[in-house]
mmCIF file of C-alpha atoms in Angstrom:
data_model
loop_
_atom_site.group_PDB
_atom_site.id
_atom_site.type_symbol
_atom_site.label_atom_id
_atom_site.label_comp_id
_atom_site.label_asym_id
_atom_site.label_seq_id
_atom_site.Cartn_x
_atom_site.Cartn_y
_atom_site.Cartn_z
ATOM 1 C CA MET A 1 71.369 121.860 -34.414
ATOM 2 C CA LYS A 2 68.985 120.530 -31.786
ATOM 3 C CA LYS A 3 70.371 118.117 -29.210
ATOM 4 C CA VAL A 4 68.961 115.174 -27.278
ATOM 5 C CA LEU A 5 70.577 113.239 -24.418
ATOM 6 C CA PHE A 6 69.558 109.749 -23.338
ATOM 7 C CA VAL A 7 70.632 108.743 -19.809
ATOM 8 C CA ALA A 8 70.627 105.237 -18.289
ATOM 9 C CA THR A 9 72.632 103.325 -15.713
ATOM 10 C CA ILE A 10 74.127 100.935 -18.273
ATOM 11 C CA THR A 11 74.694 101.100 -22.033
ATOM 12 C CA GLY A 12 73.146 97.662 -22.442
ATOM 13 C CA HIS A 13 69.755 99.161 -21.607
ATOM 14 C CA ILE A 14 70.071 101.662 -24.466
ATOM 15 C CA ASN A 15 71.283 99.031 -26.947
ATOM 16 C CA ALA A 16 68.520 96.626 -25.976
ATOM 17 C CA PHE A 17 65.543 98.981 -26.015
ATOM 18 C CA HIS A 18 66.166 102.451 -27.388
ATOM 19 C CA LEU A 19 68.119 102.345 -30.658
ATOM 20 C CA PRO A 20 64.966 102.921 -32.762
ATOM 21 C CA TYR A 21 64.360 106.111 -30.783
ATOM 22 C CA LEU A 22 67.930 107.315 -31.263
ATOM 23 C CA GLU A 23 67.437 106.699 -34.991
ATOM 24 C CA MET A 24 64.203 108.663 -34.919
ATOM 25 C CA PHE A 25 65.981 111.703 -33.473
ATOM 26 C CA LYS A 26 68.808 111.394 -36.020
ATOM 27 C CA LYS A 27 66.269 111.424 -38.852
ATOM 28 C CA ASN A 28 64.785 114.583 -37.362
ATOM 29 C CA GLY A 29 68.145 116.366 -37.443
ATOM 30 C CA TYR A 30 69.146 116.048 -33.794
ATOM 31 C CA GLU A 31 72.638 115.501 -32.427
ATOM 32 C CA VAL A 32 72.225 112.369 -30.300
ATOM 33 C CA SER A 33 74.212 111.792 -27.094
ATOM 34 C CA VAL A 34 74.052 108.943 -24.570
ATOM 35 C CA ALA A 35 75.319 109.053 -20.965
ATOM 36 C CA THR A 36 75.723 105.824 -18.963
ATOM 37 C CA GLY A 37 77.803 104.446 -16.121
ATOM 38 C CA ASP A 38 80.025 102.220 -18.269
ATOM 39 C CA SER A 39 82.458 102.629 -21.154
ATOM 40 C CA LYS A 40 80.635 100.372 -23.637
ATOM 41 C CA ASN A 41 79.713 101.814 -27.008
ATOM 42 C CA VAL A 42 76.196 102.433 -28.221
ATOM 43 C CA ASN A 43 75.606 100.184 -31.227
ATOM 44 C CA ASN A 44 74.120 102.775 -33.600
ATOM 45 C CA PHE A 45 72.822 106.310 -34.085
ATOM 46 C CA CYS A 46 74.877 107.909 -31.313
ATOM 47 C CA ASP A 47 77.022 111.000 -32.012
ATOM 48 C CA LYS A 48 78.525 111.313 -28.525
ATOM 49 C CA LYS A 49 78.908 108.615 -25.863
ATOM 50 C CA ILE A 50 79.501 109.964 -22.350
ATOM 51 C CA GLN A 51 80.606 107.939 -19.340
ATOM 52 C CA ILE A 52 79.609 109.168 -15.892
ATOM 53 C CA GLN A 53 79.732 107.354 -12.558
ATOM 54 C CA ILE A 54 76.111 106.185 -12.280
ATOM 55 C CA LYS A 55 75.747 103.052 -10.151
ATOM 56 C CA ARG A 56 72.669 100.860 -9.766
ATOM 57 C CA ASN A 57 73.030 100.889 -5.966
ATOM 58 C CA PRO A 58 71.472 104.170 -4.720
ATOM 59 C CA LEU A 59 73.806 104.240 -1.708
ATOM 60 C CA LYS A 60 76.993 104.481 -3.784
ATOM 61 C CA LEU A 61 78.774 107.831 -3.429
ATOM 62 C CA ASP A 62 79.703 107.632 -7.117
ATOM 63 C CA ASN A 63 76.133 108.698 -7.897
ATOM 64 C CA ILE A 64 76.792 112.079 -6.280
ATOM 65 C CA LYS A 65 79.857 112.522 -8.488
ATOM 66 C CA ALA A 66 77.735 111.541 -11.473
ATOM 67 C CA ILE A 67 75.209 114.282 -10.681
ATOM 68 C CA PHE A 68 77.895 116.992 -10.560
ATOM 69 C CA ASN A 69 79.694 115.744 -13.673
ATOM 70 C CA LEU A 70 76.478 115.480 -15.673
ATOM 71 C CA LYS A 71 75.413 118.925 -14.473
ATOM 72 C CA LYS A 72 78.573 120.421 -16.019
ATOM 73 C CA ILE A 73 77.965 118.587 -19.290
ATOM 74 C CA ILE A 74 74.337 119.748 -19.448
ATOM 75 C CA GLU A 75 75.361 123.345 -18.754
ATOM 76 C CA LYS A 76 77.878 123.150 -21.609
ATOM 77 C CA GLU A 77 75.734 121.314 -24.183
ATOM 78 C CA LYS A 78 72.339 122.906 -23.442
ATOM 79 C CA TYR A 79 70.291 119.960 -24.711
ATOM 80 C CA ASP A 80 66.774 120.501 -25.998
ATOM 81 C CA ILE A 81 65.538 117.180 -24.600
ATOM 82 C CA ILE A 82 66.914 114.859 -21.901
ATOM 83 C CA HIS A 83 65.233 111.457 -21.789
ATOM 84 C CA CYS A 84 66.215 109.375 -18.770
ATOM 85 C CA HIS A 85 65.726 105.691 -18.053
ATOM 86 C CA THR A 86 66.430 103.183 -15.242
ATOM 87 C CA PRO A 87 65.881 104.157 -11.578
ATOM 88 C CA MET A 88 69.305 105.651 -10.816
ATOM 89 C CA GLY A 89 69.782 107.002 -14.329
ATOM 90 C CA SER A 90 66.601 109.005 -13.883
ATOM 91 C CA VAL A 91 67.540 110.249 -10.413
ATOM 92 C CA VAL A 92 70.989 111.409 -11.536
ATOM 93 C CA ALA A 93 69.680 113.018 -14.733
ATOM 94 C CA ARG A 94 66.830 114.937 -13.134
ATOM 95 C CA LEU A 95 68.930 116.266 -10.275
ATOM 96 C CA ALA A 96 71.745 117.208 -12.664
ATOM 97 C CA ALA A 97 69.336 118.990 -15.013
ATOM 98 C CA LYS A 98 67.251 120.742 -12.366
ATOM 99 C CA ALA A 99 68.838 124.216 -12.717
ATOM 100 C CA ALA A 100 69.418 124.030 -16.501
ATOM 101 C CA ARG A 101 65.818 122.950 -17.075
ATOM 102 C CA LYS A 102 64.610 126.197 -15.554
ATOM 103 C CA LYS A 103 67.390 128.325 -17.081
ATOM 104 C CA TYR A 104 67.321 127.016 -20.667
ATOM 105 C CA GLY A 105 63.894 125.408 -20.959
ATOM 106 C CA ILE A 106 65.309 121.886 -21.372
ATOM 107 C CA ARG A 107 62.527 119.314 -21.576
ATOM 108 C CA ILE A 108 62.988 116.414 -19.144
ATOM 109 C CA ILE A 109 61.317 113.126 -20.066
ATOM 110 C CA TYR A 110 61.454 110.067 -17.821
ATOM 111 C CA THR A 111 60.293 106.574 -18.763
ATOM 112 C CA ALA A 112 59.573 104.521 -15.648
ATOM 113 C CA HIS A 113 60.165 100.921 -16.714
ATOM 114 C CA GLY A 114 58.417 99.758 -13.535
ATOM 115 C CA PHE A 115 58.341 101.602 -10.217
ATOM 116 C CA HIS A 116 59.992 99.740 -7.339
ATOM 117 C CA PHE A 117 56.914 100.584 -5.246
ATOM 118 C CA TYR A 118 53.704 98.810 -6.260
ATOM 119 C CA LYS A 119 50.834 96.847 -4.772
ATOM 120 C CA GLY A 120 52.387 94.164 -2.598
ATOM 121 C CA ALA A 121 55.916 95.633 -2.692
ATOM 122 C CA PRO A 122 58.023 95.426 0.488
ATOM 123 C CA LEU A 123 57.546 98.381 2.840
ATOM 124 C CA LYS A 124 61.207 99.346 2.437
ATOM 125 C CA ASN A 125 60.588 99.952 -1.286
ATOM 126 C CA TRP A 126 57.885 102.477 -0.458
ATOM 127 C CA ILE A 127 60.084 104.120 2.171
ATOM 128 C CA LEU A 128 63.172 104.322 -0.076
ATOM 129 C CA PHE A 129 61.860 104.876 -3.598
ATOM 130 C CA TYR A 130 58.420 106.474 -3.391
ATOM 131 C CA PRO A 131 59.491 109.778 -1.706
ATOM 132 C CA VAL A 132 62.325 110.177 -4.232
ATOM 133 C CA GLU A 133 60.042 109.691 -7.238
ATOM 134 C CA LYS A 134 57.416 112.016 -5.764
ATOM 135 C CA LEU A 135 60.027 114.735 -5.162
ATOM 136 C CA LEU A 136 61.598 114.412 -8.607
ATOM 137 C CA SER A 137 58.251 114.331 -10.392
ATOM 138 C CA LYS A 138 58.037 118.131 -10.127
ATOM 139 C CA TYR A 139 61.272 118.355 -12.152
ATOM 140 C CA THR A 140 59.828 116.060 -14.837
ATOM 141 C CA ASP A 141 58.030 117.470 -17.876
ATOM 142 C CA SER A 142 56.742 114.143 -19.179
ATOM 143 C CA LEU A 143 56.561 110.941 -17.132
ATOM 144 C CA ILE A 144 55.968 107.851 -19.271
ATOM 145 C CA THR A 145 54.652 104.713 -17.592
ATOM 146 C CA ILE A 146 54.503 101.333 -19.327
ATOM 147 C CA ASN A 147 51.799 99.547 -17.339
ATOM 148 C CA MET A 148 48.392 100.628 -16.084
ATOM 149 C CA GLU A 149 49.133 100.146 -12.383
ATOM 150 C CA ASP A 150 52.044 102.604 -12.527
ATOM 151 C CA TYR A 151 50.044 104.996 -14.704
ATOM 152 C CA LYS A 152 47.115 105.157 -12.272
ATOM 153 C CA LEU A 153 49.453 105.557 -9.297
ATOM 154 C CA ALA A 154 51.404 108.368 -10.989
ATOM 155 C CA LYS A 155 48.213 110.214 -12.005
ATOM 156 C CA LYS A 156 46.973 110.012 -8.427
ATOM 157 C CA LYS A 157 50.182 110.773 -6.519
ATOM 158 C CA PHE A 158 52.457 112.871 -8.754
ATOM 159 C CA LYS A 159 50.296 115.959 -9.202
ATOM 160 C CA LYS A 160 53.260 118.299 -9.798
ATOM 161 C CA CYS A 161 54.396 116.441 -12.925
ATOM 162 C CA LYS A 162 53.323 118.395 -15.989
ATOM 163 C CA ASP A 163 52.413 115.423 -18.176
ATOM 164 C CA ILE A 164 51.870 111.735 -17.375
ATOM 165 C CA GLU A 165 51.518 109.308 -20.267
ATOM 166 C CA TYR A 166 50.876 105.603 -20.727
ATOM 167 C CA VAL A 167 52.819 103.879 -23.526
ATOM 168 C CA PRO A 168 52.777 100.045 -23.594
ATOM 169 C CA GLY A 169 56.505 99.312 -23.534
ATOM 170 C CA VAL A 170 59.303 100.052 -25.969
ATOM 171 C CA GLY A 171 58.015 97.949 -28.872
ATOM 172 C CA ILE A 172 59.358 94.892 -30.668
ATOM 173 C CA ASP A 173 60.598 94.401 -34.210
ATOM 174 C CA LYS A 174 58.148 91.991 -35.827
ATOM 175 C CA ASN A 175 60.673 91.084 -38.542
ATOM 176 C CA LYS A 176 63.137 89.915 -35.920
ATOM 177 C CA PHE A 177 60.744 87.368 -34.460
ATOM 178 C CA ASP A 178 58.557 86.486 -37.432
ATOM 179 C CA ILE A 179 60.943 83.839 -38.749
ATOM 180 C CA LYS A 180 60.267 80.340 -39.967
ATOM 181 C CA LEU A 181 62.879 77.697 -39.234
ATOM 182 C CA GLY A 182 62.774 74.401 -41.105
ATOM 183 C CA MET A 183 62.689 71.167 -39.168
ATOM 184 C CA LYS A 184 66.363 70.481 -39.885
ATOM 185 C CA ASN A 185 67.428 73.895 -38.528
ATOM 186 C CA LYS A 186 65.318 73.379 -35.423
ATOM 187 C CA GLU A 187 66.860 69.964 -34.832
ATOM 188 C CA ASN A 188 70.361 71.443 -35.177
ATOM 189 C CA ILE A 189 69.594 74.133 -32.583
ATOM 190 C CA ILE A 190 68.136 71.578 -30.185
ATOM 191 C CA LYS A 191 71.119 69.287 -30.695
ATOM 192 C CA LYS A 192 73.566 72.097 -29.844
ATOM 193 C CA LEU A 193 71.610 72.707 -26.628
ATOM 194 C CA GLY A 194 72.196 69.101 -25.631
ATOM 195 C CA VAL A 195 68.483 68.342 -25.622
ATOM 196 C CA ASN A 196 66.634 65.388 -27.144
ATOM 197 C CA LYS A 197 65.050 66.462 -30.455
ATOM 198 C CA LYS A 198 61.655 65.211 -29.240
ATOM 199 C CA ALA A 199 61.877 67.104 -25.945
ATOM 200 C CA PHE A 200 59.119 69.479 -24.825
ATOM 201 C CA ILE A 201 60.925 72.750 -24.141
ATOM 202 C CA LEU A 202 60.091 75.441 -21.583
ATOM 203 C CA THR A 203 62.097 78.664 -21.798
ATOM 204 C CA CYS A 204 62.584 81.547 -19.388
ATOM 205 C CA VAL A 205 64.385 84.592 -20.817
ATOM 206 C CA ALA A 206 65.474 86.837 -17.926
ATOM 207 C CA ARG A 207 68.574 87.742 -15.999
ATOM 208 C CA MET A 208 69.017 85.394 -13.059
ATOM 209 C CA ASP A 209 68.222 87.224 -9.849
ATOM 210 C CA LYS A 210 65.886 86.978 -6.858
ATOM 211 C CA ASN A 211 63.180 89.141 -8.438
ATOM 212 C CA LYS A 212 62.996 87.063 -11.620
ATOM 213 C CA ASN A 213 62.541 84.146 -9.230
ATOM 214 C CA GLN A 214 63.968 81.270 -11.259
ATOM 215 C CA LEU A 215 64.027 79.285 -7.998
ATOM 216 C CA PHE A 216 60.263 78.832 -8.374
ATOM 217 C CA LEU A 217 60.776 77.345 -11.849
ATOM 218 C CA ILE A 218 63.501 75.034 -10.559
ATOM 219 C CA ASN A 219 61.181 73.789 -7.798
ATOM 220 C CA CYS A 220 58.456 73.242 -10.390
ATOM 221 C CA MET A 221 60.851 71.219 -12.539
ATOM 222 C CA LYS A 222 61.585 68.907 -9.628
ATOM 223 C CA LYS A 223 57.968 67.773 -9.744
ATOM 224 C CA ILE A 224 57.541 68.050 -13.513
ATOM 225 C CA VAL A 225 60.321 65.581 -14.342
ATOM 226 C CA GLU A 226 58.634 63.059 -12.055
ATOM 227 C CA ILE A 227 55.562 63.350 -14.272
ATOM 228 C CA ASP A 228 57.368 63.601 -17.623
ATOM 229 C CA ASN A 229 61.142 63.305 -17.857
ATOM 230 C CA ASN A 230 61.117 64.599 -21.451
ATOM 231 C CA ILE A 231 60.275 68.169 -20.393
ATOM 232 C CA HIS A 232 63.282 70.520 -20.354
ATOM 233 C CA LEU A 233 63.767 74.068 -19.061
ATOM 234 C CA LEU A 234 66.094 76.579 -20.729
ATOM 235 C CA LEU A 235 67.209 79.407 -18.445
ATOM 236 C CA VAL A 236 68.447 82.192 -20.702
ATOM 237 C CA GLY A 237 70.077 85.255 -19.174
ATOM 238 C CA SER A 238 73.100 86.622 -17.373
ATOM 239 C CA ASP A 239 73.820 85.237 -13.912
ATOM 240 C CA GLU A 240 73.744 87.905 -11.202
ATOM 241 C CA LEU A 241 73.774 85.400 -8.330
ATOM 242 C CA ASN A 242 77.206 83.842 -8.899
ATOM 243 C CA GLY A 243 76.061 80.281 -9.547
ATOM 244 C CA TYR A 244 73.417 80.156 -6.794
ATOM 245 C CA TYR A 245 70.754 78.594 -9.022
ATOM 246 C CA GLN A 246 73.236 76.247 -10.691
ATOM 247 C CA ASN A 247 74.166 74.835 -7.276
ATOM 248 C CA ILE A 248 70.522 74.265 -6.403
ATOM 249 C CA VAL A 249 69.933 72.443 -9.698
ATOM 250 C CA LYS A 250 72.938 70.248 -8.971
ATOM 251 C CA GLU A 251 71.668 69.469 -5.465
ATOM 252 C CA LYS A 252 68.243 68.536 -6.828
ATOM 253 C CA LYS A 253 69.885 66.388 -9.533
ATOM 254 C CA LEU A 254 68.130 68.272 -12.329
ATOM 255 C CA ASN A 255 71.175 68.884 -14.540
ATOM 256 C CA ASN A 256 69.768 66.718 -17.321
ATOM 257 C CA ASN A 257 66.547 68.735 -17.564
ATOM 258 C CA ILE A 258 67.556 72.322 -16.701
ATOM 259 C CA HIS A 259 69.988 74.089 -18.998
ATOM 260 C CA PHE A 260 71.734 77.371 -18.163
ATOM 261 C CA LEU A 261 72.454 79.205 -21.416
ATOM 262 C CA GLY A 262 73.706 82.553 -20.101
ATOM 263 C CA HIS A 263 73.320 85.701 -22.192
ATOM 264 C CA ARG A 264 72.323 84.903 -25.782
ATOM 265 C CA ASP A 265 72.009 86.944 -28.957
ATOM 266 C CA ASP A 266 69.913 84.309 -30.750
ATOM 267 C CA ILE A 267 66.662 84.676 -28.802
ATOM 268 C CA PRO A 268 64.389 84.468 -31.901
ATOM 269 C CA GLU A 269 65.952 81.133 -32.851
ATOM 270 C CA LEU A 270 65.629 79.801 -29.293
ATOM 271 C CA LEU A 271 61.987 80.852 -29.177
ATOM 272 C CA ASN A 272 61.356 78.938 -32.403
ATOM 273 C CA VAL A 273 62.284 75.668 -30.683
ATOM 274 C CA THR A 274 60.336 76.558 -27.509
ATOM 275 C CA ASN A 275 56.933 75.079 -26.686
ATOM 276 C CA ILE A 276 56.024 77.277 -23.702
ATOM 277 C CA ILE A 277 57.491 80.489 -22.281
ATOM 278 C CA VAL A 278 57.470 80.553 -18.477
ATOM 279 C CA SER A 279 58.019 83.368 -15.994
ATOM 280 C CA ALA A 280 57.921 83.493 -12.208
ATOM 281 C CA SER A 281 58.809 87.172 -11.707
ATOM 282 C CA LYS A 282 57.716 88.908 -8.518
ATOM 283 C CA ARG A 283 57.422 92.251 -10.337
ATOM 284 C CA GLU A 284 57.706 93.493 -13.908
ATOM 285 C CA GLY A 285 57.354 96.763 -15.766
ATOM 286 C CA LEU A 286 55.991 95.395 -19.028
ATOM 287 C CA PRO A 287 57.934 92.194 -19.760
ATOM 288 C CA VAL A 288 59.467 92.249 -23.241
ATOM 289 C CA ASN A 289 60.154 88.506 -23.105
ATOM 290 C CA ILE A 290 56.426 87.832 -22.933
ATOM 291 C CA ILE A 291 55.680 90.183 -25.833
ATOM 292 C CA GLU A 292 58.383 88.425 -27.859
ATOM 293 C CA ALA A 293 56.677 85.121 -27.072
ATOM 294 C CA PHE A 294 53.434 86.585 -28.423
ATOM 295 C CA ALA A 295 55.180 87.529 -31.683
ATOM 296 C CA CYS A 296 56.363 83.937 -32.085
ATOM 297 C CA GLY A 297 52.934 82.525 -31.237
ATOM 298 C CA ILE A 298 54.163 80.750 -28.094
ATOM 299 C CA PRO A 299 51.765 80.132 -25.173
ATOM 300 C CA VAL A 300 52.914 81.492 -21.818
ATOM 301 C CA VAL A 301 52.514 80.311 -18.246
ATOM 302 C CA VAL A 302 53.373 83.004 -15.699
ATOM 303 C CA LEU A 303 52.913 84.126 -12.128
ATOM 304 C CA ASN A 304 50.662 87.092 -11.508
ATOM 305 C CA CYS A 305 52.481 90.371 -10.906
ATOM 306 C CA ARG A 306 52.390 94.027 -11.927
ATOM 307 C CA GLY A 307 53.066 94.208 -15.672
ATOM 308 C CA MET A 308 51.982 90.654 -16.409
ATOM 309 C CA LYS A 309 48.364 91.628 -15.741
ATOM 310 C CA ASP A 310 48.544 94.105 -18.644
ATOM 311 C CA LEU A 311 49.513 91.358 -21.091
ATOM 312 C CA ILE A 312 47.867 88.093 -20.079
ATOM 313 C CA GLU A 313 44.173 87.258 -20.314
ATOM 314 C CA ASP A 314 43.924 83.960 -18.475
ATOM 315 C CA ASN A 315 43.020 81.057 -20.737
ATOM 316 C CA ILE A 316 42.929 83.399 -23.754
ATOM 317 C CA ASN A 317 46.583 84.046 -24.551
ATOM 318 C CA GLY A 318 48.198 82.099 -21.725
ATOM 319 C CA PHE A 319 47.773 81.222 -18.077
ATOM 320 C CA ILE A 320 48.433 83.520 -15.125
ATOM 321 C CA LEU A 321 48.770 81.904 -11.694
ATOM 322 C CA GLN A 322 48.954 83.388 -8.222
ATOM 323 C CA GLN A 323 52.399 83.766 -6.681
ATOM 324 C CA ASP A 324 53.761 80.503 -5.209
ATOM 325 C CA ASP A 325 51.058 78.323 -6.816
ATOM 326 C CA ILE A 326 53.444 75.533 -7.818
ATOM 327 C CA ASP A 327 50.786 72.890 -8.377
ATOM 328 C CA GLY A 328 48.666 75.187 -10.538
ATOM 329 C CA PHE A 329 51.718 76.226 -12.552
ATOM 330 C CA ILE A 330 52.723 72.621 -13.188
ATOM 331 C CA ASN A 331 49.162 71.610 -14.109
ATOM 332 C CA LYS A 332 48.942 74.303 -16.790
ATOM 333 C CA ILE A 333 52.240 73.202 -18.352
ATOM 334 C CA ILE A 334 51.153 69.564 -18.463
ATOM 335 C CA PHE A 335 47.733 70.630 -19.764
ATOM 336 C CA LEU A 336 49.248 72.572 -22.675
ATOM 337 C CA LYS A 337 51.630 69.737 -23.480
ATOM 338 C CA ASN A 338 48.814 67.231 -23.698
ATOM 339 C CA ASN A 339 46.226 69.446 -25.450
ATOM 340 C CA LYS A 340 47.429 70.483 -28.902
ATOM 341 C CA ASN A 341 44.143 72.217 -29.766
ATOM 342 C CA GLU A 342 44.383 74.446 -26.698
ATOM 343 C CA TRP A 343 48.050 75.159 -27.463
ATOM 344 C CA SER A 344 47.125 76.143 -31.039
ATOM 345 C CA LYS A 345 44.244 78.387 -29.900
ATOM 346 C CA ILE A 346 46.463 80.315 -27.489
ATOM 347 C CA SER A 347 49.235 80.490 -30.100
ATOM 348 C CA LYS A 348 46.888 82.182 -32.610
ATOM 349 C CA ASN A 349 45.610 84.618 -29.969
ATOM 350 C CA ASN A 350 49.176 85.603 -29.076
ATOM 351 C CA LYS A 351 50.066 86.290 -32.703
ATOM 352 C CA LYS A 352 47.099 88.650 -32.955
ATOM 353 C CA LYS A 353 47.899 90.432 -29.686
ATOM 354 C CA SER A 354 51.558 90.958 -30.589
ATOM 355 C CA LYS A 355 50.598 93.466 -33.311
ATOM 356 C CA PHE A 356 49.613 95.979 -30.638
ATOM 357 C CA TYR A 357 53.247 96.066 -29.457
ATOM 358 C CA TYR A 358 55.009 96.385 -32.828
ATOM 359 C CA ILE A 359 57.712 99.038 -32.735
ATOM 360 C CA GLU A 360 56.055 101.129 -35.457
ATOM 361 C CA ASN A 361 52.951 101.527 -33.273
ATOM 362 C CA ILE A 362 54.908 102.417 -30.144
ATOM 363 C CA ILE A 363 57.119 104.866 -32.051
ATOM 364 C CA ASN A 364 54.009 106.781 -33.122
ATOM 365 C CA ASP A 365 53.129 107.258 -29.450
ATOM 366 C CA TYR A 366 56.626 108.548 -28.730
ATOM 367 C CA LYS A 367 56.597 110.884 -31.734
ATOM 368 C CA GLU A 368 53.613 112.655 -30.232
ATOM 369 C CA ILE A 369 55.329 112.942 -26.851
ATOM 370 C CA TYR A 370 58.592 114.164 -28.421
ATOM 371 C CA ASP A 371 56.641 116.398 -30.840
ATOM 372 C CA LEU A 372 58.541 114.939 -33.816
ATOM 373 C CA LYS A 373 57.412 114.250 -37.375
#
């Protein structure tokens, strides 16, 4: 029986983005294994779950242990394909598989979900991450990039990589987001959120950290509520800053208009009561939250960064503003709120564009890379 191993720093990454690909391998007769740095189970289609000591922080000594432990496992299992994800997951996997790749002909595939080095990135990112990726590219059989900026950079800089591909993300399940909620159901959801049923709702779906830059949205809301106190912001995502943003909201007295929802499993339902999706990220790979907004026909207002540029045509399927342009960001939100025809036009355009990112289309790209039926 052929074997495939997926490697990532955390199991949540596999459960969130890669279950359709595990299923695809199962249907093609592969034994499917997953190696991550935590003990959580993979939701479906996994024959063997392996825990190794991968840590997100590259300076953690546990990552060295993870390399040696994974090397032993690879030597024993002799996988046909190893597909690695996340920055440290990919570093650990490629170093662990280096000798076995040459010895057994194991195929190493790496999906870069957004390089940490990019146009405008801090110098330290280029110093720390670029040399590592360049070195490891020669131990990579197929490098998959998910935005055009990364693809062009990889084609130019990583000459020793055998194969460099562009695939637009991991795909979304159209059936998951193509739902129609009745007015009563929508009102019940809004009521549970503690929001007025006539409120105009902005939603940001992203873990709370400095890169996702929710502080920008909070500062925008300070001015927005002075213009229209019936506009509310839902911040959906796990808190990685230990209440930092919550304290700022409290200081600015915005508790009535900004709602912290934490991690949620009902994103499609939340999107169905959302009027505009907002994002202030400083960098992205190819943001799934924006693609999900497209599928629901929701206009988006975002800050310009790598990844966003691949998705947003300004004034066609949303608005893309320069970093730190608070006034421009606010103006676009107010404009969409007050112009139903413009909102409807962008909504229709987003529905059309979402089809390009349906999982069945993306899976076909991966089948060719994997050489599967």
